[in-house]
PDB file of C-alpha atoms in Angstrom:
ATOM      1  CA  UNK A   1       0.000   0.000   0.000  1.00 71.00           C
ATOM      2  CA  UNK A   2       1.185   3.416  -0.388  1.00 79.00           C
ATOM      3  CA  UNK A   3       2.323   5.832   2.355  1.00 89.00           C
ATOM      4  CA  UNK A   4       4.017   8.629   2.401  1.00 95.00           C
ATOM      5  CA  UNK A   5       6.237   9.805   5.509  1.00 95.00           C
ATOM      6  CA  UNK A   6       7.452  13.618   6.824  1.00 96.00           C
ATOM      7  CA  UNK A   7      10.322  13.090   9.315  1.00 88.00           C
ATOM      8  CA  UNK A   8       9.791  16.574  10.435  1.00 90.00           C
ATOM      9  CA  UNK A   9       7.408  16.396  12.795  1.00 93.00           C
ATOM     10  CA  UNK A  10       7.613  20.405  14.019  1.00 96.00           C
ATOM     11  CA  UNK A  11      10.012  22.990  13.224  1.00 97.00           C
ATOM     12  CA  UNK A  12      11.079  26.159  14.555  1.00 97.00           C
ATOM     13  CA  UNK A  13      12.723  28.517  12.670  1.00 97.00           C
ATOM     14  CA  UNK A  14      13.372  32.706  12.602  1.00 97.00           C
ATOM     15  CA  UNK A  15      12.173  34.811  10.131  1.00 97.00           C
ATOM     16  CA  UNK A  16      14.850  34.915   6.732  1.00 97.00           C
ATOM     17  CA  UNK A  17      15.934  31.513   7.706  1.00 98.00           C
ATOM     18  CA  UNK A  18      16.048  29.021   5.105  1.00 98.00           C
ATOM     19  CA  UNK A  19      13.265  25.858   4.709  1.00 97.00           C
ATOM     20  CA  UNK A  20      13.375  22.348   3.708  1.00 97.00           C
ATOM     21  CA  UNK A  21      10.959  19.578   5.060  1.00 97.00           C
ATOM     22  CA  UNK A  22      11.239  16.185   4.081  1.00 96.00           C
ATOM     23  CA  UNK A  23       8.914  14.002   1.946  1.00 97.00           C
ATOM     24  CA  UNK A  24       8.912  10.410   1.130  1.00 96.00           C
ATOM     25  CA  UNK A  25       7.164   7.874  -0.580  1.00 95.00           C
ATOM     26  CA  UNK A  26       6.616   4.438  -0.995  1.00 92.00           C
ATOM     27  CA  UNK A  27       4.970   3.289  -4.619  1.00 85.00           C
ATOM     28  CA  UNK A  28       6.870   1.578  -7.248  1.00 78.00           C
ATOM     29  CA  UNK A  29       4.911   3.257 -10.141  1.00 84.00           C
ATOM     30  CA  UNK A  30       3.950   6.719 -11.464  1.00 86.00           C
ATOM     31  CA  UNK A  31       2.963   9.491  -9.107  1.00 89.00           C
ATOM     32  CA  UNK A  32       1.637  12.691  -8.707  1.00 92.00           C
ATOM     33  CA  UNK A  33       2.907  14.563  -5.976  1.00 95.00           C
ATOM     34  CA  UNK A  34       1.463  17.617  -3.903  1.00 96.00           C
ATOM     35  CA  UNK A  35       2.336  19.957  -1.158  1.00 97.00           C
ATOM     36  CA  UNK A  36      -1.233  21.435   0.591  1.00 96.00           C
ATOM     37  CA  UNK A  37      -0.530  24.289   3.612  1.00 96.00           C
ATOM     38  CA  UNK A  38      -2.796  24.947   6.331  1.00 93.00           C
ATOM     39  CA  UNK A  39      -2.534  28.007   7.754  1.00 93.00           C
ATOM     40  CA  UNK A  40      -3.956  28.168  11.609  1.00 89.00           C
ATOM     41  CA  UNK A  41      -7.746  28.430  11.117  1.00 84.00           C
ATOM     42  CA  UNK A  42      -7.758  28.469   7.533  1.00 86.00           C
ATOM     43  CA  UNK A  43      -8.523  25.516   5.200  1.00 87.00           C
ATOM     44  CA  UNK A  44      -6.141  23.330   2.980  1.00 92.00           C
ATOM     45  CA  UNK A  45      -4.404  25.339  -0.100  1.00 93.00           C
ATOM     46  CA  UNK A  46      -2.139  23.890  -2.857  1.00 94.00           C
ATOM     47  CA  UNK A  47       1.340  25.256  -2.500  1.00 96.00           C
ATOM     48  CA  UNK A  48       2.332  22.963  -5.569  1.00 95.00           C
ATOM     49  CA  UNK A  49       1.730  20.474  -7.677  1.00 94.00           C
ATOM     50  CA  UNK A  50       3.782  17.542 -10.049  1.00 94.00           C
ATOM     51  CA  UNK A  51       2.439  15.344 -12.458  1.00 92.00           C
ATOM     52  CA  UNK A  52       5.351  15.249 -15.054  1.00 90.00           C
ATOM     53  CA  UNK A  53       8.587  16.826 -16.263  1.00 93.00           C
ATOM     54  CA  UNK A  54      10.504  19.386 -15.130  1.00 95.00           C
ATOM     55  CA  UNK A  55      11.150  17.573 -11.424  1.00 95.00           C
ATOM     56  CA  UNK A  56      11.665  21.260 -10.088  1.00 97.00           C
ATOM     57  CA  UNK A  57       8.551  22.953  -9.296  1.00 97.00           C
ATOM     58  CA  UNK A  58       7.454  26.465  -8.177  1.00 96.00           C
ATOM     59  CA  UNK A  59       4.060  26.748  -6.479  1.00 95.00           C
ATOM     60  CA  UNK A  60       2.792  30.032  -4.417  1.00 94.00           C
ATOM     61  CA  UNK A  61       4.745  32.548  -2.042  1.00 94.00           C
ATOM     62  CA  UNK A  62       7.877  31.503  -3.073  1.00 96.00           C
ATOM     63  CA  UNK A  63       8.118  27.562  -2.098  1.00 97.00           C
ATOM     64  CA  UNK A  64       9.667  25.122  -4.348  1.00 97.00           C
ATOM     65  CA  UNK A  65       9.918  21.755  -4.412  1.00 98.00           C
ATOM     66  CA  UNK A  66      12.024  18.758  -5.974  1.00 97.00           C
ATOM     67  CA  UNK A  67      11.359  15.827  -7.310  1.00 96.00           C
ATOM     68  CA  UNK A  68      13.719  12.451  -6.973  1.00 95.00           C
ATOM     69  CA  UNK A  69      12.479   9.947  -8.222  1.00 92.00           C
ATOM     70  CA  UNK A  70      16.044   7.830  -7.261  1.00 93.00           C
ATOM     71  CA  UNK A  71      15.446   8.809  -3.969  1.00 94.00           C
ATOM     72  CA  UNK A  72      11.378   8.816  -3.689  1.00 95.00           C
ATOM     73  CA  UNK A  73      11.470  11.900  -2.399  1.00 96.00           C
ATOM     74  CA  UNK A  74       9.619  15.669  -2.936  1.00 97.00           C
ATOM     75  CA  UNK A  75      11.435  18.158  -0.619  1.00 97.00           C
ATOM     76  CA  UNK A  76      10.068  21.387  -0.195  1.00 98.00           C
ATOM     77  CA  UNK A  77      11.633  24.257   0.173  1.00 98.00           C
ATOM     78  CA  UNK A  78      11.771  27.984   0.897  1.00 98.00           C
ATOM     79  CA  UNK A  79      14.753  30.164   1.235  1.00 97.00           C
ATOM     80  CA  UNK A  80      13.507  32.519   3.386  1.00 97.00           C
ATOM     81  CA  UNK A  81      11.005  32.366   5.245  1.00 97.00           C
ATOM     82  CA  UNK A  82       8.407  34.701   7.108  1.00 97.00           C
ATOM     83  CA  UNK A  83       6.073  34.904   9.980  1.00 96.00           C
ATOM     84  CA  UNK A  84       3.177  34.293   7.611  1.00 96.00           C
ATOM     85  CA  UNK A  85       4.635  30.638   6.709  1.00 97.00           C
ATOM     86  CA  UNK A  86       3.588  29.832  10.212  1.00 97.00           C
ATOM     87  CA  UNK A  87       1.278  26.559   9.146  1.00 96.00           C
ATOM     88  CA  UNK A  88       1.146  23.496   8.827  1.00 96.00           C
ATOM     89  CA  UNK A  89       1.922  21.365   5.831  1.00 97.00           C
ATOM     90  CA  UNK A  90       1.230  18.070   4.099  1.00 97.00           C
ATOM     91  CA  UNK A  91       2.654  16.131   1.359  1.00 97.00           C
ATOM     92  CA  UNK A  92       0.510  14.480  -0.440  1.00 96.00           C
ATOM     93  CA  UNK A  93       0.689  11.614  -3.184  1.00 94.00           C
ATOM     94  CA  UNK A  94      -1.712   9.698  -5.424  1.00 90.00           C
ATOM     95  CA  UNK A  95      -0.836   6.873  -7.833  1.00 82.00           C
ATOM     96  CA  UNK A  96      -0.644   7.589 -11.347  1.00 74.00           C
ATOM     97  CA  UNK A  97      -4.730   7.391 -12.764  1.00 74.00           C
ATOM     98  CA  UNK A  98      -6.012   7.140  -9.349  1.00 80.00           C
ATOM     99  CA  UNK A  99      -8.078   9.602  -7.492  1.00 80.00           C
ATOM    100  CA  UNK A 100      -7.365   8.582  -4.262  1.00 87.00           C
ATOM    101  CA  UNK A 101      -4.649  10.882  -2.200  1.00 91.00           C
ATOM    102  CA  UNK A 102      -2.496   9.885   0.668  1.00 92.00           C
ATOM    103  CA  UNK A 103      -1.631  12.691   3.033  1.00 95.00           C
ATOM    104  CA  UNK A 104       2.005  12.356   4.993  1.00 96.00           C
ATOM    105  CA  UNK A 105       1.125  13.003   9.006  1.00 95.00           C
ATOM    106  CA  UNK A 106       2.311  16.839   8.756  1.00 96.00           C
ATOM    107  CA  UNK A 107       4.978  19.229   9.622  1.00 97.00           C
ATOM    108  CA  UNK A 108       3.762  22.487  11.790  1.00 96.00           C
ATOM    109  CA  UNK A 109       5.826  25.131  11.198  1.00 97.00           C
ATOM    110  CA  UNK A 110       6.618  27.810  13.636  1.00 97.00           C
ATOM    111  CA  UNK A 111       8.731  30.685  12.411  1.00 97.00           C
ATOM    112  CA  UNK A 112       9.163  33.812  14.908  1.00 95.00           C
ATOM    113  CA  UNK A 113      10.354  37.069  14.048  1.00 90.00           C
TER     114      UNK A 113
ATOM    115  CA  UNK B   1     -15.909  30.920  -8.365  1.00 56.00           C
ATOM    116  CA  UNK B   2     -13.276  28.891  -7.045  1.00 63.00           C
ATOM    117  CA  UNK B   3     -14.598  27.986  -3.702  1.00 90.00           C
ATOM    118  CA  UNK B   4     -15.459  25.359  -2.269  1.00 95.00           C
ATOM    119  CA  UNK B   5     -18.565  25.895   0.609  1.00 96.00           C
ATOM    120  CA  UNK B   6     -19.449  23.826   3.437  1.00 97.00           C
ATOM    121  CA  UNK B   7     -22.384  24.040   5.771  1.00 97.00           C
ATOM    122  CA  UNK B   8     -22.754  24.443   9.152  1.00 97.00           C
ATOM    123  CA  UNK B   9     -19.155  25.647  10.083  1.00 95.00           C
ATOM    124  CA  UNK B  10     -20.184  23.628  13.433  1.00 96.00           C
ATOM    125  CA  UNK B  11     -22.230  20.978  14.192  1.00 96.00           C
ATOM    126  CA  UNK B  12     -22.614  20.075  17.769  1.00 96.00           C
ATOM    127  CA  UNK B  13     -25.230  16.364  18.024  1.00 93.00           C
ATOM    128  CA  UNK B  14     -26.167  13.643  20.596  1.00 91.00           C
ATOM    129  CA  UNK B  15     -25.324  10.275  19.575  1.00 89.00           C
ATOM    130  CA  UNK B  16     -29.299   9.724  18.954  1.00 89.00           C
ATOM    131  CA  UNK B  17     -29.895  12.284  16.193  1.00 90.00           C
ATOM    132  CA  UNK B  18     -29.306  12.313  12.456  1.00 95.00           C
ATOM    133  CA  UNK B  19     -28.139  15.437  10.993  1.00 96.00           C
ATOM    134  CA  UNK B  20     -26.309  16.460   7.992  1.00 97.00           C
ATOM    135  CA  UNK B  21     -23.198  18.022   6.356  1.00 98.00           C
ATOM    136  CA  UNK B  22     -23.466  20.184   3.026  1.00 98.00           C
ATOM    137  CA  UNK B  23     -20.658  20.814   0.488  1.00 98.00           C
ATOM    138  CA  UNK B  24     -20.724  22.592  -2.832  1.00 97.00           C
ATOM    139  CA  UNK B  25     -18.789  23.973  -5.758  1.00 96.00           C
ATOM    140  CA  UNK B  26     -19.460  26.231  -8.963  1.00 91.00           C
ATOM    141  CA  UNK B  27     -16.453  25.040 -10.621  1.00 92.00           C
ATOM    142  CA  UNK B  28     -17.917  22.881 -12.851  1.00 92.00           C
ATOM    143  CA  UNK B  29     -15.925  19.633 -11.347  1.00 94.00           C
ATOM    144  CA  UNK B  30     -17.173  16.797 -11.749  1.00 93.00           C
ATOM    145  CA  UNK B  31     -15.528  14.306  -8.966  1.00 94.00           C
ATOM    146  CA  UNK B  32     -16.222  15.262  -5.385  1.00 96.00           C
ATOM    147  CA  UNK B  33     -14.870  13.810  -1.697  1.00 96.00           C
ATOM    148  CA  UNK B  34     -15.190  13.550   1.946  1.00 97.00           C
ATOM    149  CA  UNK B  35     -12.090  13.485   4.205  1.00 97.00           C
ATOM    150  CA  UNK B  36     -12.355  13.446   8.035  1.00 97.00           C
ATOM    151  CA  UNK B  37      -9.615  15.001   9.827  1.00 94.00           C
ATOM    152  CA  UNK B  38      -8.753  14.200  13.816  1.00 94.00           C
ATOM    153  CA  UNK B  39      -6.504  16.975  15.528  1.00 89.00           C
ATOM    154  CA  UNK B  40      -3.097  17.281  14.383  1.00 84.00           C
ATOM    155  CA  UNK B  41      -3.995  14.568  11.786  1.00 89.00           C
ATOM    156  CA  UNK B  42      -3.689  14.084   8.203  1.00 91.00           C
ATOM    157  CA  UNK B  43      -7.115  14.692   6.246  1.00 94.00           C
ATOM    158  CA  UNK B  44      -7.853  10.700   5.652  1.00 94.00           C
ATOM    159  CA  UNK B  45     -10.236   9.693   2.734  1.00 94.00           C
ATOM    160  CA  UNK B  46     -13.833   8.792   3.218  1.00 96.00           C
ATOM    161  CA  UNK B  47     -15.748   9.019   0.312  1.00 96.00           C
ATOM    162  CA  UNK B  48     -15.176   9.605  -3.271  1.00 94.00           C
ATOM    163  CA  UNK B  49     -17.555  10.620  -6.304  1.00 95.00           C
ATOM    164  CA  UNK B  50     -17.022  10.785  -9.559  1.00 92.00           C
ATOM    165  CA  UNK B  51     -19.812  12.288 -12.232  1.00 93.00           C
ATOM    166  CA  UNK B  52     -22.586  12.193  -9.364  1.00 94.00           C
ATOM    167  CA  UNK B  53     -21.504   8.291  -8.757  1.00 95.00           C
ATOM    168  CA  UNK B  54     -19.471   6.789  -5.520  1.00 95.00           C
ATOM    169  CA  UNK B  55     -16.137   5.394  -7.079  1.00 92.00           C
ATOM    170  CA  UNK B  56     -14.381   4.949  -3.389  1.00 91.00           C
ATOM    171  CA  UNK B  57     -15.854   4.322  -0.299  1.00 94.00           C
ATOM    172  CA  UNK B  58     -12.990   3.774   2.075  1.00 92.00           C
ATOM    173  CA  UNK B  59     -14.481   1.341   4.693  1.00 92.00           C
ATOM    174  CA  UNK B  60     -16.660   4.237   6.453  1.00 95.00           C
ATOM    175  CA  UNK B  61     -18.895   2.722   8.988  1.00 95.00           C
ATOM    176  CA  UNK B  62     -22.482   2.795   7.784  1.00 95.00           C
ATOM    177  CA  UNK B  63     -23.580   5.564  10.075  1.00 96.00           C
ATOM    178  CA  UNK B  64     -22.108   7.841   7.781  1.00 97.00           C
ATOM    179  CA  UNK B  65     -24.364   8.235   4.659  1.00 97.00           C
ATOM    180  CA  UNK B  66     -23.043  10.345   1.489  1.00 98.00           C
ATOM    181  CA  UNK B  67     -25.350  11.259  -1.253  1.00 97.00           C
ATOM    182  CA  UNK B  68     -24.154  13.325  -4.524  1.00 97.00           C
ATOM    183  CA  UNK B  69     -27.711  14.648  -6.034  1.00 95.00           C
ATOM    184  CA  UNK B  70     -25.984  16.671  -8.478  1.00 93.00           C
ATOM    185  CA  UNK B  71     -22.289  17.377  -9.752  1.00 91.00           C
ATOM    186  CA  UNK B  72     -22.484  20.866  -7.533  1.00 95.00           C
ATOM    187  CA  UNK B  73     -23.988  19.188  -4.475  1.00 97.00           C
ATOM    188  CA  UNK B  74     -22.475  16.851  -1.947  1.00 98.00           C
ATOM    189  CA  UNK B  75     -23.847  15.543   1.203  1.00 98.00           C
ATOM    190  CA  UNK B  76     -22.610  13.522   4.021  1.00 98.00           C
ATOM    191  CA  UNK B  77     -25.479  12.528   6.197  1.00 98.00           C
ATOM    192  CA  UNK B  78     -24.991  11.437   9.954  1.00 96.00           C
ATOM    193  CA  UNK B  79     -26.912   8.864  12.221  1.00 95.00           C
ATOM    194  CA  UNK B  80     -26.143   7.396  15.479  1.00 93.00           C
ATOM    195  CA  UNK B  81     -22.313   8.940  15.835  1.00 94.00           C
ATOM    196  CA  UNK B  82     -20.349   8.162  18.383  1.00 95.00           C
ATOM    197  CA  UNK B  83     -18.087  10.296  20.089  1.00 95.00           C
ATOM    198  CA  UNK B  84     -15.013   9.232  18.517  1.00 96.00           C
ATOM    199  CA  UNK B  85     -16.495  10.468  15.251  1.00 97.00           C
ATOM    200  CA  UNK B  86     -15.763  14.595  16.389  1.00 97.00           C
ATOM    201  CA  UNK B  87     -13.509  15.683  13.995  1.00 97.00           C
ATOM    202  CA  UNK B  88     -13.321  17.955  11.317  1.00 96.00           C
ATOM    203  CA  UNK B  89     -14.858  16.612   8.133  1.00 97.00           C
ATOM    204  CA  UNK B  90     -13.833  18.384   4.916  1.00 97.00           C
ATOM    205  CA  UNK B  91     -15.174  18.646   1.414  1.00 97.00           C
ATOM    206  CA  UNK B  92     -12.869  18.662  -1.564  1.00 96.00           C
ATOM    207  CA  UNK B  93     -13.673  18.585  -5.311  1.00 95.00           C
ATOM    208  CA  UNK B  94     -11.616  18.177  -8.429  1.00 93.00           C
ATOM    209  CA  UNK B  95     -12.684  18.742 -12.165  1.00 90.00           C
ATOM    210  CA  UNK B  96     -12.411  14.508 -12.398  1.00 81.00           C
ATOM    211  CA  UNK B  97     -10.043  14.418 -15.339  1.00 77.00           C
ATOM    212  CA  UNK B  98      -6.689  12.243 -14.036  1.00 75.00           C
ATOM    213  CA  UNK B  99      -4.402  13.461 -13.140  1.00 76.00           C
ATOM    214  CA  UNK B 100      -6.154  16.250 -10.688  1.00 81.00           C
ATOM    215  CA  UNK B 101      -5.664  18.621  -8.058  1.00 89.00           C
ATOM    216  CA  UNK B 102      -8.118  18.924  -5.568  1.00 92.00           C
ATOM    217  CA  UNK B 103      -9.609  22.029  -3.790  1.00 93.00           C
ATOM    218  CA  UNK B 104     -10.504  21.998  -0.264  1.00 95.00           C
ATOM    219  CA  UNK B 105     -13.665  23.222   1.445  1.00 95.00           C
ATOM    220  CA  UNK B 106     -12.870  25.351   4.970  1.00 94.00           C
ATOM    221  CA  UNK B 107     -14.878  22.308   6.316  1.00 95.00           C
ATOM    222  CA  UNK B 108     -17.060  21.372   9.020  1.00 97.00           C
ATOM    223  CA  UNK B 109     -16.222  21.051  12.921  1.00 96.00           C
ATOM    224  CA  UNK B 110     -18.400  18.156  14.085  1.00 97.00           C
ATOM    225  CA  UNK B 111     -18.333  17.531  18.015  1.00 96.00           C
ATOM    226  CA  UNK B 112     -20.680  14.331  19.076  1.00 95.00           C
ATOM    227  CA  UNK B 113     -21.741  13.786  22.118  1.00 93.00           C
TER     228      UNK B 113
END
C-alpha cells in the first residue's frame, strides 16, 4: 500500500531563515505529488503540484519543491522564510490514474520574528 | 468561483440524532470527496464521487451516509455517531479528469456527544 512519511514532525525557525521539510514515498509506479498548507484556522491550499517533467517545481509565495524519483522523495523548500509561513503542511501523493490521495502526518511550522 | 462551501461551520449532536453536512462547488468539477480530519492529523479519505456516482468508499462505517444529487452538491449525512467520530470533516472537489488537483472546502467542525 502506499504511504508517504514527513520526518519533520515540528520545526522552529526565525524569520529569513532558510526551509526544507522532508517528503517520502513508498509506490513503485507513477505518481503525482502535492504539497497542501494549512494556515492556523484556515482551510487546505495547494502550495504545488507535479504530475510530469521538469522535477523542479514552483508553487505560491515563493516555495519550491524537488522531485527524486532515485530517492522517492519531494522536498520542499523555501529560502527565506516569514512569519506568515507559520502553518502546517502536508505532502501528499496519489498513484498515477487514481483519485485517491495519501496525506504524509504533517509538519507544523513555527517561524518567529 | 473557485470555492469550495461547506455548511454548518459547526455541528454540535447527541449520539441519537441524524443530521447532515453540506458541500458545494461552482467550478464545474465533476468528482467530489469527503475526508475526516482528527486533531493534528492528516485529512484521511472517506468518500469519493465521480460524475454524481461513488467510485471509493474507504471502509466508512455505515452511520455515515453520502449522497451526490448533483455534480455541484455533496452531502454527508450522519446517524447514530459516536463520540469518537468529532472531527473535522472536509469537502474537496476536483474537475475529475486524471491526473487532478483537488480544492478543499474550509470544512465542518463536528463535536458528538
Amino acid at each position: 500500500a502506499q504511504s508517504v512519511s514527513q520526518h519533520n514532525h515540528h520545526v522552529i525557525l526565525s524569520e529569513a531563515a532558510s526551509l526544507e521539510l522532508g517528503c517520502n514515498y513508498s509506490y513503485g509506479g507513477t505518481v503525482n505529488l502535492f504539497w497542501y498548507v494549512q494556515y492556523p484556522g484556515q482551510h487546505l491550499q495547494l502550495l504545488l503540484k507535479y504530475f510530469s517533467g521538469d522535477p523542479l517545481v514552483k508553487g505560491i509565495k515563493g516555495f519550491e519543491a524537488e522531485f527524486i524519483k532515485s530517492k522517492f522523495s519531494f522536498n520542499l523548500r523555501k529560502p527565506s522564510v516569514q512569519w506568515s509561513d507559520t502553518a502546517e503542511y502536508f505532502c501528499a501523493v496519489t498513484a498515477y490514474n487514481t483519485d485517491k490521495l495519501i496525506f504524509g502526518t504533517g509538519t507544523r511550522l513555527q517561524v518567529f520574528p | 468561483d473557485t470555492e469550495v462551501t461547506q455548511t454548518p461551520k459547526h455541528l454540535v449532536m447527541g449520539m441519537t440524532n441524524k443530521k447532515s453536512l453540506k458541500c458545494e462547488q461552482h467550478m464545474g468539477h465533476r468528482a467530489m470527496y469527503w475526508y475526516k480530519q482528527k486533531a493534528k492529523k492528516p485529512p484521511e479519505l472517506m468518500f469519493v464521487y465521480s460524475y454524481e456516482k461513488l467510485s471509493i468508499n474507504e471502509s466508512v462505517p455505515s452511520r455515515f451516509s453520502p449522497e451526490c444529487p448533483n455534480s455541484s452538491l455533496l452531502n454527508l449525512h450522519l446517524h447514530a455517531l459516536q463520540p469518537e467520530d468529532s472531527a473535522l470533516y472536509l469537502c474537496a472537489s476536483s474537475h475529475g479528469t486524471l491526473p487532478n488537483e483537488q480544492f478543499f472546502g474550509p470544512g465542518t467542525r463536528l463535536t458528538v456527544l
